[in-house]
Every structure is written in C-alpha cells, then in structure tokens.
mmCIF file of C-alpha atoms in Angstrom:
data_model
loop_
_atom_site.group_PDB
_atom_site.id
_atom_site.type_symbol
_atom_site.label_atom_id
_atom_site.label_comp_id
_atom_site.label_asym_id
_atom_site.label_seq_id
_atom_site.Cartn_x
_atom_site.Cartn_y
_atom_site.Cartn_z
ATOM 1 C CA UNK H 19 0.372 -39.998 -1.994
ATOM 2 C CA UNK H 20 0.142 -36.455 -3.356
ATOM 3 C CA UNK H 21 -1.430 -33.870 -0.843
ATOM 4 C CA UNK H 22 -3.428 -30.439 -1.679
ATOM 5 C CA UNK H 23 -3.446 -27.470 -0.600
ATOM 6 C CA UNK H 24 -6.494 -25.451 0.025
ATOM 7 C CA UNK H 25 -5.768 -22.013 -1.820
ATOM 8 C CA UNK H 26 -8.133 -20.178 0.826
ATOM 9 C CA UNK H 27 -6.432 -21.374 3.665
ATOM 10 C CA UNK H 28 -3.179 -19.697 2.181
ATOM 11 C CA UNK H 29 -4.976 -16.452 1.237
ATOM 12 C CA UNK H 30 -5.647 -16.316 4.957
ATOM 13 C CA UNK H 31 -2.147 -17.232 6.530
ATOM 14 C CA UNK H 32 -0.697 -14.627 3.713
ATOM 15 C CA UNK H 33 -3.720 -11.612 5.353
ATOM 16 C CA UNK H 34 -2.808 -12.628 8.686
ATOM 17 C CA UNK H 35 1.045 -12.112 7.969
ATOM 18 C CA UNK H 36 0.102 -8.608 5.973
ATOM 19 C CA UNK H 37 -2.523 -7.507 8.242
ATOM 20 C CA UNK H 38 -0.482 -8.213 11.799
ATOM 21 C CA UNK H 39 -3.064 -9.788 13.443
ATOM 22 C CA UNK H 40 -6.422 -12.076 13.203
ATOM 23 C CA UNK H 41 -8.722 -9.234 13.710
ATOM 24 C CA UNK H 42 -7.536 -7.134 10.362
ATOM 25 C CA UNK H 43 -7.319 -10.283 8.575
ATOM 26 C CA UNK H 44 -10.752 -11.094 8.771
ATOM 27 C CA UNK H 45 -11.723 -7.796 8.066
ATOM 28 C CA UNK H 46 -9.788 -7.968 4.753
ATOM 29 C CA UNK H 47 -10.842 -11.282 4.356
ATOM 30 C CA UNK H 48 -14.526 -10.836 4.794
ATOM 31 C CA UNK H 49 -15.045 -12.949 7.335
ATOM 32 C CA UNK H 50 -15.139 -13.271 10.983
ATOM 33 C CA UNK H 51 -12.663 -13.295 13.701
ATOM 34 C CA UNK H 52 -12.973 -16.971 14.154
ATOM 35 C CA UNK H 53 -13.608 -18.041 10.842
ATOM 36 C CA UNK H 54 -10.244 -16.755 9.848
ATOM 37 C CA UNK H 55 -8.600 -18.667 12.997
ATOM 38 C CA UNK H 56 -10.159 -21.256 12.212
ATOM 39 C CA UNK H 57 -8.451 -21.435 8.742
ATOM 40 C CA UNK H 58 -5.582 -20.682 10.063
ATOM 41 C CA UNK H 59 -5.840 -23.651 12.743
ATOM 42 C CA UNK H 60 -6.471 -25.930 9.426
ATOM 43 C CA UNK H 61 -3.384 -25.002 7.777
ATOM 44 C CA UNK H 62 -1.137 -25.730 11.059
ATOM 45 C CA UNK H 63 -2.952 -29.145 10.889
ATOM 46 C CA UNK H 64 -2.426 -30.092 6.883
ATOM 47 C CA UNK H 65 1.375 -28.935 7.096
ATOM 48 C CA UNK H 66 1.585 -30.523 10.591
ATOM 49 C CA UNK H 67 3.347 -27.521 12.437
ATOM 50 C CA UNK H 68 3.132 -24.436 13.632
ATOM 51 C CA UNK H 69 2.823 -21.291 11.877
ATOM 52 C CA UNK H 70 2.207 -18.491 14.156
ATOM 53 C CA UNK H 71 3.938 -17.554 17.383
ATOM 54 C CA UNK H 72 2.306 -15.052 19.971
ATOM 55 C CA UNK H 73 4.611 -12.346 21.979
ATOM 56 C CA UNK H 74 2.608 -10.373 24.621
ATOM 57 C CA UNK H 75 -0.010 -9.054 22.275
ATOM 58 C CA UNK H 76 1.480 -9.889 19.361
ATOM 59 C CA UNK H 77 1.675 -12.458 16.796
ATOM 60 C CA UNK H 78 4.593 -13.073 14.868
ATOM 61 C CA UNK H 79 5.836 -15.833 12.552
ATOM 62 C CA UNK H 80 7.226 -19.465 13.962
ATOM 63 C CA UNK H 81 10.470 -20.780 12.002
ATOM 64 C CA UNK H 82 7.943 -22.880 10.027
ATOM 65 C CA UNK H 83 5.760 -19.917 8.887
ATOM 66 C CA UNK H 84 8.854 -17.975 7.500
ATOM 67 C CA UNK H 85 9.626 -20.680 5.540
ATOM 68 C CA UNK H 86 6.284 -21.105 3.900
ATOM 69 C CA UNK H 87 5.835 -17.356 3.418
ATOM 70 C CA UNK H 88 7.801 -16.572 0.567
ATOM 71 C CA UNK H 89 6.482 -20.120 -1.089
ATOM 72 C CA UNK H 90 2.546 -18.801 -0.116
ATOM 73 C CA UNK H 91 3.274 -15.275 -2.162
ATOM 74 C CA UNK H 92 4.660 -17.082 -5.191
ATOM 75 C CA UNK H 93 1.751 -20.073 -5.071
ATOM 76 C CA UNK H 94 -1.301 -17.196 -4.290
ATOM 77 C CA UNK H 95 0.244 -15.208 -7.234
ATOM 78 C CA UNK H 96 0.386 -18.279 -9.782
ATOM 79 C CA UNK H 97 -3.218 -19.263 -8.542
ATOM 80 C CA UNK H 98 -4.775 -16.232 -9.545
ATOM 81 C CA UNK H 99 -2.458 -15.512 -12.902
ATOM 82 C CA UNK H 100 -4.233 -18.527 -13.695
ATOM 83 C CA UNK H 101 -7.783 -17.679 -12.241
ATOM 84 C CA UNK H 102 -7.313 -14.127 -14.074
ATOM 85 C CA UNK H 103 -6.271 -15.392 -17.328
ATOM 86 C CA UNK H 104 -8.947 -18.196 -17.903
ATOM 87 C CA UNK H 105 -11.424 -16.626 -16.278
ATOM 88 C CA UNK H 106 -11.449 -13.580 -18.426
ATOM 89 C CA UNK H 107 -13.269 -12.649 -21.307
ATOM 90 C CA UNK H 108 -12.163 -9.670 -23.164
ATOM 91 C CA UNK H 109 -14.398 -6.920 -22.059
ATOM 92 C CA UNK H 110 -15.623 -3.567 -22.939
ATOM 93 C CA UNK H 111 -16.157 -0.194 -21.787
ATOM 94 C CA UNK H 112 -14.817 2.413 -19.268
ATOM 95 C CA UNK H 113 -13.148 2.170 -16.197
ATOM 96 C CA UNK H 114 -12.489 4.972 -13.884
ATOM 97 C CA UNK H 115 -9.875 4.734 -11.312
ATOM 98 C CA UNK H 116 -8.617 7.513 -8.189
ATOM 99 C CA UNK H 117 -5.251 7.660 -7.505
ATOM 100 C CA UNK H 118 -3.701 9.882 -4.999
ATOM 101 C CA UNK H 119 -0.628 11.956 -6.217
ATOM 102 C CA UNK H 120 2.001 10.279 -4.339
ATOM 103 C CA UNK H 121 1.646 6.936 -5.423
ATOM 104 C CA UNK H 122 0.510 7.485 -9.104
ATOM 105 C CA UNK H 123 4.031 7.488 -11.051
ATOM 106 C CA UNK H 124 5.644 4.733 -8.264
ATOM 107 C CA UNK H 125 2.815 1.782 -9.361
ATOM 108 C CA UNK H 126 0.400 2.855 -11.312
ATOM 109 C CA UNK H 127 1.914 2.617 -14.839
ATOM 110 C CA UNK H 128 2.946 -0.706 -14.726
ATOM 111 C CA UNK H 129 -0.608 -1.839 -13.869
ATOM 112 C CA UNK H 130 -1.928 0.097 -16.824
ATOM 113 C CA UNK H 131 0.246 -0.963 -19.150
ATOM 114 C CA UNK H 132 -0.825 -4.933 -18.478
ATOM 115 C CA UNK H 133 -4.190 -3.917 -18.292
ATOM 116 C CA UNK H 134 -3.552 -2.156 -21.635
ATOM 117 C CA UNK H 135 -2.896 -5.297 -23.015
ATOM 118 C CA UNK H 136 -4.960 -7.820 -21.707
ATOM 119 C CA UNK H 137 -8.388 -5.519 -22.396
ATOM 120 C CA UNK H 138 -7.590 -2.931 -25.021
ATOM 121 C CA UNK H 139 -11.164 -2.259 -25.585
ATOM 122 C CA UNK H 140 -11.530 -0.870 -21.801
ATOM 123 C CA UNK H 141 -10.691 2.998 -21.785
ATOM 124 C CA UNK H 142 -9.115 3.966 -18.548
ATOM 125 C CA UNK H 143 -9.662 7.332 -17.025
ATOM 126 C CA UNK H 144 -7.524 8.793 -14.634
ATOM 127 C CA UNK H 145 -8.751 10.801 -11.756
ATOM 128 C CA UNK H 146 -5.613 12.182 -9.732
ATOM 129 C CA UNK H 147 -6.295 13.565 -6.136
ATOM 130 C CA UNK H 148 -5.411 13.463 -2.714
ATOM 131 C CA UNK H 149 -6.462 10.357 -0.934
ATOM 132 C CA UNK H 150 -9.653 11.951 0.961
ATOM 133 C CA UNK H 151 -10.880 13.727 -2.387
ATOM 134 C CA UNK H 152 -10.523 9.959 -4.091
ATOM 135 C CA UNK H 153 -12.714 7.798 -1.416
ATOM 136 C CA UNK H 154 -15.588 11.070 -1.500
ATOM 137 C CA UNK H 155 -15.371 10.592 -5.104
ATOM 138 C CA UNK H 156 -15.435 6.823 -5.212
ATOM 139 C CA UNK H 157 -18.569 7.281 -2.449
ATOM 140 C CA UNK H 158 -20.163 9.668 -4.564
ATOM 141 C CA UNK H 159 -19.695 7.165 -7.947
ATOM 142 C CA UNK H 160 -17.059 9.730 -9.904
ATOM 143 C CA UNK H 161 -14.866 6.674 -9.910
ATOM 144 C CA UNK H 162 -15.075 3.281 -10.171
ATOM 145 C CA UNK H 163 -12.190 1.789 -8.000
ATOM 146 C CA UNK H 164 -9.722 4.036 -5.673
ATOM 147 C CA UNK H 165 -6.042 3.185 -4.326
ATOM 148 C CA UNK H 166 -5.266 5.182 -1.240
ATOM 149 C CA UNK H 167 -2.996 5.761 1.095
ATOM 150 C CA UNK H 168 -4.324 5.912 4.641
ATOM 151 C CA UNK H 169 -2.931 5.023 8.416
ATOM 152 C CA UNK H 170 -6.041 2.995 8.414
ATOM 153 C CA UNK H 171 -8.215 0.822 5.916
ATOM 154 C CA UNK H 172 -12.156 1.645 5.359
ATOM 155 C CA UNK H 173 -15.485 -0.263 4.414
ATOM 156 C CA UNK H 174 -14.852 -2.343 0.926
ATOM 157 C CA UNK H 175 -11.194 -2.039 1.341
ATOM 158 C CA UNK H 176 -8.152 -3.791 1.257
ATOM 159 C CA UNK H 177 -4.436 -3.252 2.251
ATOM 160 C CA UNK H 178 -2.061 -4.020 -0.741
ATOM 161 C CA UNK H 179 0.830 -3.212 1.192
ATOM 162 C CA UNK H 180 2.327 -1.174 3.858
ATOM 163 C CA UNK H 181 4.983 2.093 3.522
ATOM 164 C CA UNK H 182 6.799 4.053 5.729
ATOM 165 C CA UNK H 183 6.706 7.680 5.876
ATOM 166 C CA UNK H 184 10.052 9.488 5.592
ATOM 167 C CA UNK H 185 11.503 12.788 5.223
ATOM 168 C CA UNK H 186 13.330 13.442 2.172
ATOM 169 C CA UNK H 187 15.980 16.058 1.521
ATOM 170 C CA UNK H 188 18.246 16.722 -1.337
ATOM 171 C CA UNK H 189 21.848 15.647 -1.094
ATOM 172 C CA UNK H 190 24.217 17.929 0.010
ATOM 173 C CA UNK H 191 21.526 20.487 1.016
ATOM 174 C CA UNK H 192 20.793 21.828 4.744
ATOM 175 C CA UNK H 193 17.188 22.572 4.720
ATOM 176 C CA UNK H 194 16.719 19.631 7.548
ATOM 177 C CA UNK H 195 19.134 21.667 9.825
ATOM 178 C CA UNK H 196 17.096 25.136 9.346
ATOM 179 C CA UNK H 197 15.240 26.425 11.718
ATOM 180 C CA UNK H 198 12.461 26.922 11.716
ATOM 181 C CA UNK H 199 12.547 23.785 9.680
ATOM 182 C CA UNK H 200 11.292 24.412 5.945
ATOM 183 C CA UNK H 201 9.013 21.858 5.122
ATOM 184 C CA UNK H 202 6.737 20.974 2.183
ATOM 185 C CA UNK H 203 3.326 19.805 3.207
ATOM 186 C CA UNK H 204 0.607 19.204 0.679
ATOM 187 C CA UNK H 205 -2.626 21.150 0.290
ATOM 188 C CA UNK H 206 -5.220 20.564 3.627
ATOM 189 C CA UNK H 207 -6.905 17.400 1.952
ATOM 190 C CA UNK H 208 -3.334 15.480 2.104
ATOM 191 C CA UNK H 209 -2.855 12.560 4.524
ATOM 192 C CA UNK H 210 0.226 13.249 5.208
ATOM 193 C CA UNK H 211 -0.092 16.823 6.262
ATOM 194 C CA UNK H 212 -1.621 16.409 9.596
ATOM 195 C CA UNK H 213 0.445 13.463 10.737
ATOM 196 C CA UNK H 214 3.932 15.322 9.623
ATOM 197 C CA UNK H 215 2.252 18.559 11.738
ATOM 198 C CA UNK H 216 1.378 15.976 14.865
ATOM 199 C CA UNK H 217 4.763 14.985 14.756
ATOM 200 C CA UNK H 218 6.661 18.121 14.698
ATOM 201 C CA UNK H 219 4.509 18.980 17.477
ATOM 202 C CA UNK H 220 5.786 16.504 19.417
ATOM 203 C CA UNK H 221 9.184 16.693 18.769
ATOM 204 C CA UNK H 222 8.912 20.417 19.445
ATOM 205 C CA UNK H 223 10.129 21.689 16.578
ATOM 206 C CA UNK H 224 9.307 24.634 14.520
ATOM 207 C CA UNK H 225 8.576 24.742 10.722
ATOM 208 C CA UNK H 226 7.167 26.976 8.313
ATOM 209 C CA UNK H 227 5.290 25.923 5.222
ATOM 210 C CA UNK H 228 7.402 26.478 1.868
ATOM 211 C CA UNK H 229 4.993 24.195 -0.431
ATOM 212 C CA UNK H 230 1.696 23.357 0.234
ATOM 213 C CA UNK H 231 0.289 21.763 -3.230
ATOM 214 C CA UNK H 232 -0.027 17.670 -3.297
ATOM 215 C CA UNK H 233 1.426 17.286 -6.772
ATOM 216 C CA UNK H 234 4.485 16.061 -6.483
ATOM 217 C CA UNK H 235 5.740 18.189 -9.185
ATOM 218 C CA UNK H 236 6.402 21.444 -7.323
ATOM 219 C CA UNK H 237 7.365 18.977 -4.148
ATOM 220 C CA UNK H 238 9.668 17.815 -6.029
ATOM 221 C CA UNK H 239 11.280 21.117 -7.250
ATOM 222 C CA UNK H 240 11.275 22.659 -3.667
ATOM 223 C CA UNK H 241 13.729 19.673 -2.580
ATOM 224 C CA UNK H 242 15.947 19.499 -5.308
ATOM 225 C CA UNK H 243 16.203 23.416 -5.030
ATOM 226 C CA UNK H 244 17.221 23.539 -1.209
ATOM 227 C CA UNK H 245 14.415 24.878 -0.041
ATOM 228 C CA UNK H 246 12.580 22.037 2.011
ATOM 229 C CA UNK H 247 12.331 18.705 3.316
ATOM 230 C CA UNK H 248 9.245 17.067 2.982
ATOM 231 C CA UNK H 249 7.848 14.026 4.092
ATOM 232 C CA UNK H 250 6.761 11.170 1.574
ATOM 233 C CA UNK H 251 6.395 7.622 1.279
ATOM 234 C CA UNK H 252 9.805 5.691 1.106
ATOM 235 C CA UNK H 253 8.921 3.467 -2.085
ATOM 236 C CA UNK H 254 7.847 6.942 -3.798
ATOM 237 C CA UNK H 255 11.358 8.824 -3.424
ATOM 238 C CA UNK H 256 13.190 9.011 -6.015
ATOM 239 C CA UNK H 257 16.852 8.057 -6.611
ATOM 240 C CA UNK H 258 18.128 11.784 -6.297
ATOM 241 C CA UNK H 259 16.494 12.762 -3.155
ATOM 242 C CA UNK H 260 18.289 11.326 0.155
ATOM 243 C CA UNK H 261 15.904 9.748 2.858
ATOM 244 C CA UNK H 262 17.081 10.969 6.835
ATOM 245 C CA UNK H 263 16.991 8.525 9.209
ATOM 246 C CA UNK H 264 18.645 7.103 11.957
ATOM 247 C CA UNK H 265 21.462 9.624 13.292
ATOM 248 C CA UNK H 266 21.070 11.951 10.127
ATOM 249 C CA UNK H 267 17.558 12.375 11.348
ATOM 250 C CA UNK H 268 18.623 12.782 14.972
ATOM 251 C CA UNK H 269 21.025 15.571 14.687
ATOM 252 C CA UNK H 270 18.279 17.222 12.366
ATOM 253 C CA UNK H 271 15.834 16.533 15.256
ATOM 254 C CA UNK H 272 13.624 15.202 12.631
ATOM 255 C CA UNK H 273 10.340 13.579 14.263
ATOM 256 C CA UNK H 274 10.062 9.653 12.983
ATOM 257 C CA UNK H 275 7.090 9.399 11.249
ATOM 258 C CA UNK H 276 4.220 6.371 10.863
ATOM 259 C CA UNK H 277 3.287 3.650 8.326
ATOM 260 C CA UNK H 278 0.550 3.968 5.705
ATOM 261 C CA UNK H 279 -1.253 1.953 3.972
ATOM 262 C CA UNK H 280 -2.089 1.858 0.235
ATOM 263 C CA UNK H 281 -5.272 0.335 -0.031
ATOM 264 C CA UNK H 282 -7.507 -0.473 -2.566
ATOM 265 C CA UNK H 283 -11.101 -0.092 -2.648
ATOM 266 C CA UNK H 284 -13.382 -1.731 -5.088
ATOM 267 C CA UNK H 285 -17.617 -1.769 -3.816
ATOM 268 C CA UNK H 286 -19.672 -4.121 -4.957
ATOM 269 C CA UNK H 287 -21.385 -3.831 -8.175
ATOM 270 C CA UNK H 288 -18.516 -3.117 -10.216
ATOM 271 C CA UNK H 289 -18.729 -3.815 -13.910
ATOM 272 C CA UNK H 290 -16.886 -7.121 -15.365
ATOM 273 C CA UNK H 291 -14.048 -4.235 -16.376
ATOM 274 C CA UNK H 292 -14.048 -2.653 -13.378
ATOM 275 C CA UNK H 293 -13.559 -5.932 -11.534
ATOM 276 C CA UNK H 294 -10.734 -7.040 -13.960
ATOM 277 C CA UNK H 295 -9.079 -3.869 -13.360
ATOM 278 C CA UNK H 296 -9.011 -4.745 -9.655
ATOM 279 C CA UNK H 297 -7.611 -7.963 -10.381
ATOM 280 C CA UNK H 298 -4.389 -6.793 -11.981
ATOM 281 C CA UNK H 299 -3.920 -4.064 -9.382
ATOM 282 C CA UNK H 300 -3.846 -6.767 -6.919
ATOM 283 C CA UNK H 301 -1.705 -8.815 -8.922
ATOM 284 C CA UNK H 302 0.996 -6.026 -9.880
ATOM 285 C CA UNK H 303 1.101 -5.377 -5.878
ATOM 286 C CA UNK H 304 1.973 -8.949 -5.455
ATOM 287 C CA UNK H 305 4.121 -9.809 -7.740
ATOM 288 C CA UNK H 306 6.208 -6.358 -6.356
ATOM 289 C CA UNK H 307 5.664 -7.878 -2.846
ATOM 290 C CA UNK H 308 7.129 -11.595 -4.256
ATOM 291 C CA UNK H 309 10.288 -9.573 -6.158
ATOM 292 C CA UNK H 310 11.122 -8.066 -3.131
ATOM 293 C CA UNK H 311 11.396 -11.113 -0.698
ATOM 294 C CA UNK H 312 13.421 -12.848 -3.795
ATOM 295 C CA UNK H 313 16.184 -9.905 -3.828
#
C-alpha cells in the first residue's frame, strides 16, 4: 500500500536541520515552539524512527535523519518547482529588490536570469547597499524584498543559508604577516566591520584601515595589489584570492571569525510579482544547497 508524505512536515524537519534548533525553526516557520515539535514528532512516527538526536544542549541528526536529509532537499525543491510553475500566472509590473554588495555577483544573477524568463514583463530594479541601509530601506518601502547578510535573522525573515566569515589574502602576498595588520573594512554601515574590529580586539592585534568602501570593487583591488587582507564571506571569494585558515591563519595570528546569515526578507503585502520573485530566490538557494550535498 503506497504511503504519503506530508510536504509540511518535511519543510519543518529541513528548518529544524537549517535553523539548529526548534526554537529558530518555528520562528522561520511561523509557528510556535511546539507546533513545530509537534511536526517533527509526526514525521518520526510516519517513517517509524528517529530523526533527531540531542547532545547537552544541542540537537543534532540520528543516522536515520542524515539519510533522509539529502532526499528532503531534493523532494521540498521538486514540490515547489511544481507549486511555482502551475501556480503562476505571468505577471506584470516592477519589482524592487536590496542586495548587499557582498553577495550581489555570488547569487544574485542566476536568480535574475530565471526570473528573466519566467516573467519578462516584471522590470527588476536593483538597489545595491550594505545590509543595514537595505532592511531601513525595505522598512521604509524603497524596496520591495531584501537579501541580507546578518549574524542574526529579523521580523518577516528567513535564513536561506549560512556562511562563514574568512579572511582573504592574495597568493603569494604578506599583508596577513604585517603589522599593524592592513586590513580592508567596509564603510561604518557594513556588517562585517564591527565583528572583524571585535575580533582583532580580542586577539590583540593591531590593524590599520587601508579600504573602507563596501563595494567590493576597490576590496578587491586592495588584495590583489598586496596591500590588505580583508575579511569576506567564504562562498563570495573568488578563485584568485587565497582564504587563511587553520595554521596559515595561526602564524598570521589572524582572529577566527563568525557565521552569517543571508536572509531574505519579504513583508506581507507584496504584489503577485514581488511574491514570485521571492519564490525563485528561495528556489535558486535550494537548488545551490541540493548541488552541494550531491558533489
């Protein structure tokens, strides 16, 4: 006798696993604390095992779970392809979307481009600031929707995925072994600016500011040139740029440096565009989340 799963139980074993715990879960999720156990309970029961283990404080896949996980992302993904695509009408309009500078060129374009082609009657404008400019903007309605990337995730958001700060350096350079250390930092509004500063702190050790602009453009050209490390989000690096870590970072007594989260926020009351936009955001995030468990 064939069995079904129930696609929201899934969505909620999939936030648990990308939010680390109940609590966040259910605060992506919408719902409450026990709500979301409670789905999760439900699942355990219609698969007849256990998907969750807890350690101290912490919960962490069974055997069972990290078996189903990589099936979850691929059936979530297909189910709302499907949802998308016949759900759809062709729409309209204008959509604005915030971006923050260090993630535009690493996933926007790919997003657009689908978008492109599933509503090319929407125009799509492009608003490019630091995260904190983009959610005062989104607050204040200049834009429509708003990716971020945050230690934390607001009101009306959701996490998409989670990246590790790193500091980059260009190979064969010794900017990471100056001292004081030379260090691009983005302008004041940049996220990363005050946890790189917290973090030298700590570590005691001194820096100076060579670059302090968020578009990754002069960034950029301070690395390659020798004349700084800075720190920026590992999936954002590119190719030419060497990441420090383990005893590279030691002997450079390089400070190791937290997670972020990109996030996207998308308020209610969005226009059919708007919330088709969303959609494929979402689904480009996934299907990069599914490509990397498959490699």
């Amino acid at each position: 006798m064939n069995k079904n799963l129930d696609i929201s139980l899934v969505r909620a074993f999939l936030a648990v696993v990308e939010a680390g715990g109940v609590t966040r879960a259910a605060a992506a999720l919408g719902v409450s604390q026990a709500a979301a156990s409670q789905q999760i309970k439900r699942l355990e029961q219609a698969l007849d095992c256990r998907l969750f283990e807890r350690r101290g404080r912490r919960l962490e896949l069974a055997p069972a779970g990290e078996r189903l996980l990589a099936q979850a992302r691929r059936l979530l993904a297909l189910n709302d392809e499907v949802w998308s695509s016949m759900r759809t009408p062709p729409f309209e309009g204008e959509v604005r979307l915030g971006v923050p500078y260090d993630i535009i060129g690493s996933f926007v374009p790919p997003i657009l481009r689908r978008f492109a082609k599933a509503q090319p009657k929407v125009r799509v404008s492009l608003v490019c600031e630091d995260s904190k400019v983009v959610r005062e903007q989104l607050r204040s309605g200049k834009v429509d929707l708003a990716l971020t990337t945050e230690t934390e995730c607001g009101r009306h958001g959701e996490t998409l995925r989670t990246d590790r700060l790193v500091w980059v350096g260009v190979p064969g350079g010794d900017a990471h072994l100056r001292d004081p250390l030379p260090v691009s930092l983005g302008a004041p509004t940049c996220v990363f600016r005050p946890v790189a500063i917290e973090a030298l702190g700590r570590a005691r050790r001194d820096w100076r500011a060579v670059c302090e602009v968020s578009r990754l453009e002069p960034v950029h050209a301070a690395i390659e040139a020798g004349l700084a490390v800075a720190p920026l989000l590992r999936s954002s690096v590119p190719e030419r740029f060497d990441i420090f870590a383990g005893a590279a970072a030691r002997a450079a007594r390089l400070p190791s440096l937290p997670e972020f989260r990109i996030n996207l926020y998308a308020p209610p009351g969005l226009s059919p565009a708007a919330r088709d936009l969303a959609d494929h955001v979402r689904a480009s995030f996934a299907g990069r989340e599914r490509r990397a468990h498959n490699n």
